[in-house]
Structures are given as C-alpha cells and as structure tokens.
Coordinates of C-alpha atoms in Angstrom, one line a residue:
X1 CA -18.2 -9.7 5.0
X2 CA -16.5 -7.9 7.2
X3 CA -12.9 -6.6 7.3
X4 CA -10.5 -7.8 9.9
X5 CA -9.2 -4.7 11.3
X6 CA -6.6 -6.3 13.6
X7 CA -4.4 -6.8 10.7
X8 CA -1.0 -5.2 10.3
X9 CA -0.8 -2.4 7.9
X10 CA 2.5 -1.3 6.5
X11 CA 2.3 2.3 4.8
X12 CA 5.1 3.0 2.4
X13 CA 5.6 6.5 1.2
X14 CA 8.7 9.0 1.4
X15 CA 6.6 12.1 2.3
X16 CA 6.3 12.1 6.1
X17 CA 3.1 14.2 5.9
X18 CA 1.2 11.6 3.6
X19 CA 2.3 8.9 6.1
X20 CA 0.6 10.9 9.0
X21 CA -2.4 11.3 6.5
X22 CA -2.6 7.7 5.7
X23 CA -2.1 6.3 9.4
X24 CA -5.2 8.8 10.6
X25 CA -7.4 7.5 8.0
X26 CA -6.7 4.0 8.5
X27 CA -7.1 4.7 12.4
X28 CA -10.3 6.4 11.2
X29 CA -11.5 3.1 9.4
X30 CA -10.6 1.2 12.4
X31 CA -7.0 0.0 11.7
X32 CA -4.9 0.0 14.9
X33 CA -1.7 -1.9 14.1
X34 CA 0.2 0.6 11.3
X35 CA 3.7 0.6 10.5
X36 CA 5.5 2.7 7.8
X37 CA 8.3 2.8 5.8
X38 CA 10.2 5.7 3.8
X39 CA 10.6 3.7 0.6
X40 CA 10.5 0.4 -1.0
X41 CA 13.9 -0.8 0.3
X42 CA 12.9 -0.1 3.6
X43 CA 9.3 -1.9 3.3
X44 CA 10.9 -5.0 1.8
X45 CA 13.0 -5.1 5.0
X46 CA 10.0 -4.9 7.3
X47 CA 7.9 -6.8 5.1
X48 CA 10.9 -9.8 5.8
X49 CA 10.7 -9.1 9.5
X50 CA 7.0 -9.2 10.2
X51 CA 3.8 -10.4 8.7
X52 CA 1.5 -7.7 7.3
X53 CA -2.0 -8.2 6.0
X54 CA -1.7 -5.2 3.6
X55 CA 0.6 -3.0 2.0
X56 CA -0.7 0.6 1.0
X57 CA 2.4 2.0 -1.2
X58 CA 3.2 5.2 -2.9
X59 CA 4.3 5.0 -6.4
X60 CA 6.9 7.8 -6.9
X61 CA 9.6 7.3 -4.1
X62 CA 13.4 6.9 -4.5
X63 CA 15.6 5.1 -4.3
X64 CA 12.9 1.9 -4.9
X65 CA 9.5 3.2 -6.3
X66 CA 6.4 1.5 -5.0
X67 CA 6.2 0.1 -8.5
X68 CA 9.5 -1.8 -8.1
X69 CA 8.4 -2.7 -4.3
X70 CA 5.3 -4.3 -5.8
X71 CA 7.5 -6.4 -8.5
X72 CA 9.8 -7.4 -5.5
X73 CA 6.6 -8.2 -3.4
X74 CA 5.1 -10.3 -6.2
X75 CA 8.4 -12.2 -7.2
X76 CA 9.0 -13.4 -3.4
X77 CA 7.6 -16.6 -2.3
X78 CA 6.6 -15.4 1.2
X79 CA 5.3 -12.3 0.0
X80 CA 3.4 -12.8 -3.4
X81 CA -0.1 -13.1 -2.3
X82 CA 0.0 -10.0 0.4
X83 CA -2.4 -7.7 -0.7
X84 CA -1.1 -4.5 -2.4
X85 CA -2.6 -0.9 -3.1
X86 CA -1.1 1.4 -5.0
X87 CA -1.3 5.2 -4.4
X88 CA -0.2 7.9 -6.7
X89 CA -1.3 11.7 -7.8
X90 CA -1.0 10.8 -11.0
X91 CA -3.8 9.0 -12.8
X92 CA -2.1 8.1 -16.2
X93 CA -3.6 5.0 -17.7
X94 CA 0.0 3.6 -18.3
X95 CA 0.8 3.6 -14.7
X96 CA -2.5 1.9 -13.8
X97 CA -1.9 -0.6 -16.5
X98 CA 1.7 -1.4 -15.6
X99 CA 0.5 -1.5 -11.9
X100 CA -2.4 -3.8 -12.8
X101 CA 0.1 -6.3 -14.8
X102 CA 2.4 -6.3 -12.0
X103 CA -0.3 -7.6 -9.7
X104 CA -1.2 -4.6 -8.0
X105 CA -4.7 -5.5 -5.9
X106 CA -6.1 -1.9 -5.8
X107 CA -5.1 1.7 -6.9
X108 CA -6.0 5.0 -5.3
X109 CA -5.1 8.5 -6.7
X110 CA -4.5 11.5 -4.4
X111 CA -6.5 13.3 -3.2
X112 CA -8.7 10.7 -1.3
X113 CA -10.6 10.3 1.8
X114 CA -11.6 7.8 4.4
X115 CA -14.3 6.5 2.6
X116 CA -12.5 5.8 -0.7
X117 CA -9.8 4.3 1.3
X118 CA -12.0 2.1 3.2
X119 CA -14.0 1.1 0.0
X120 CA -10.6 0.1 -1.8
X121 CA -9.3 -1.6 1.2
X122 CA -12.7 -3.6 1.7
X123 CA -12.6 -4.7 -2.3
X124 CA -9.0 -5.8 -1.8
X125 CA -9.6 -7.9 1.9
X126 CA -13.4 -8.6 1.5
X127 CA -13.3 -10.8 -1.3
X128 CA -13.8 -9.1 -4.6

C-alpha cells in the first residue's frame, strides 16, 4: 500500500505562511506537484482547470470557506470523488461532524507535523 507522490495536490488557505508550511511539509513527505489557492472561490476555478489527486483546505477563509468549498466539490459531478482533507485550528466537535456529513475524507487540527500530515494523507489515499 504505497502512496502515489506524483499526484497533483491543491493547498487552499488564505494565510500565505500556512500555504508555505503545507508546501514544505508536502515536499518533505515526497509530493512534488503542489499548487495553492487563497480561498474556496480561487480553488474551485483551479479544480476545474486541472485534475488534482488531493485537496488540503483550511476551514476558515473569506469569501468562501473550506467547508463551503467542500460542499461545492461534493455537489460537482466531476469533482465529487476528489479526496479532501480539512485543516483547522479549532477542534470543535460540531465542525468535525459537519465536515464529515459534508463528505470530508479526513481532518487535521493545527498545529501538526509532517508525520501527522503523511498519516492523514495515507489514510485517505492509501485506502482506509
């Protein structure tokens, strides 16, 4: 059960520092093709232009949140099966439940390290 590190990954976060951290962690664990978007709206546009193998999105963004992005992705015929990991600073149970109901594949609470990120990705892409 090995991960396919060649898949394109889309990182969605309105905080550039977090985008940089995620990019570095993804490269550290072996992913080479990493794009980013600053919010859900920009992410949707990119998702319609290129076929990604994974989305890692922050929850709290303006104008479109990660949760709203997830709902759009799950409602879209072409994107609905796309693996989606939500990242948030808040470990609120209601957020986790809402994300699960909306179809998120996994959930990461900040702060996290490369090992946590890799195990969450492996759980999603490696077949749970």
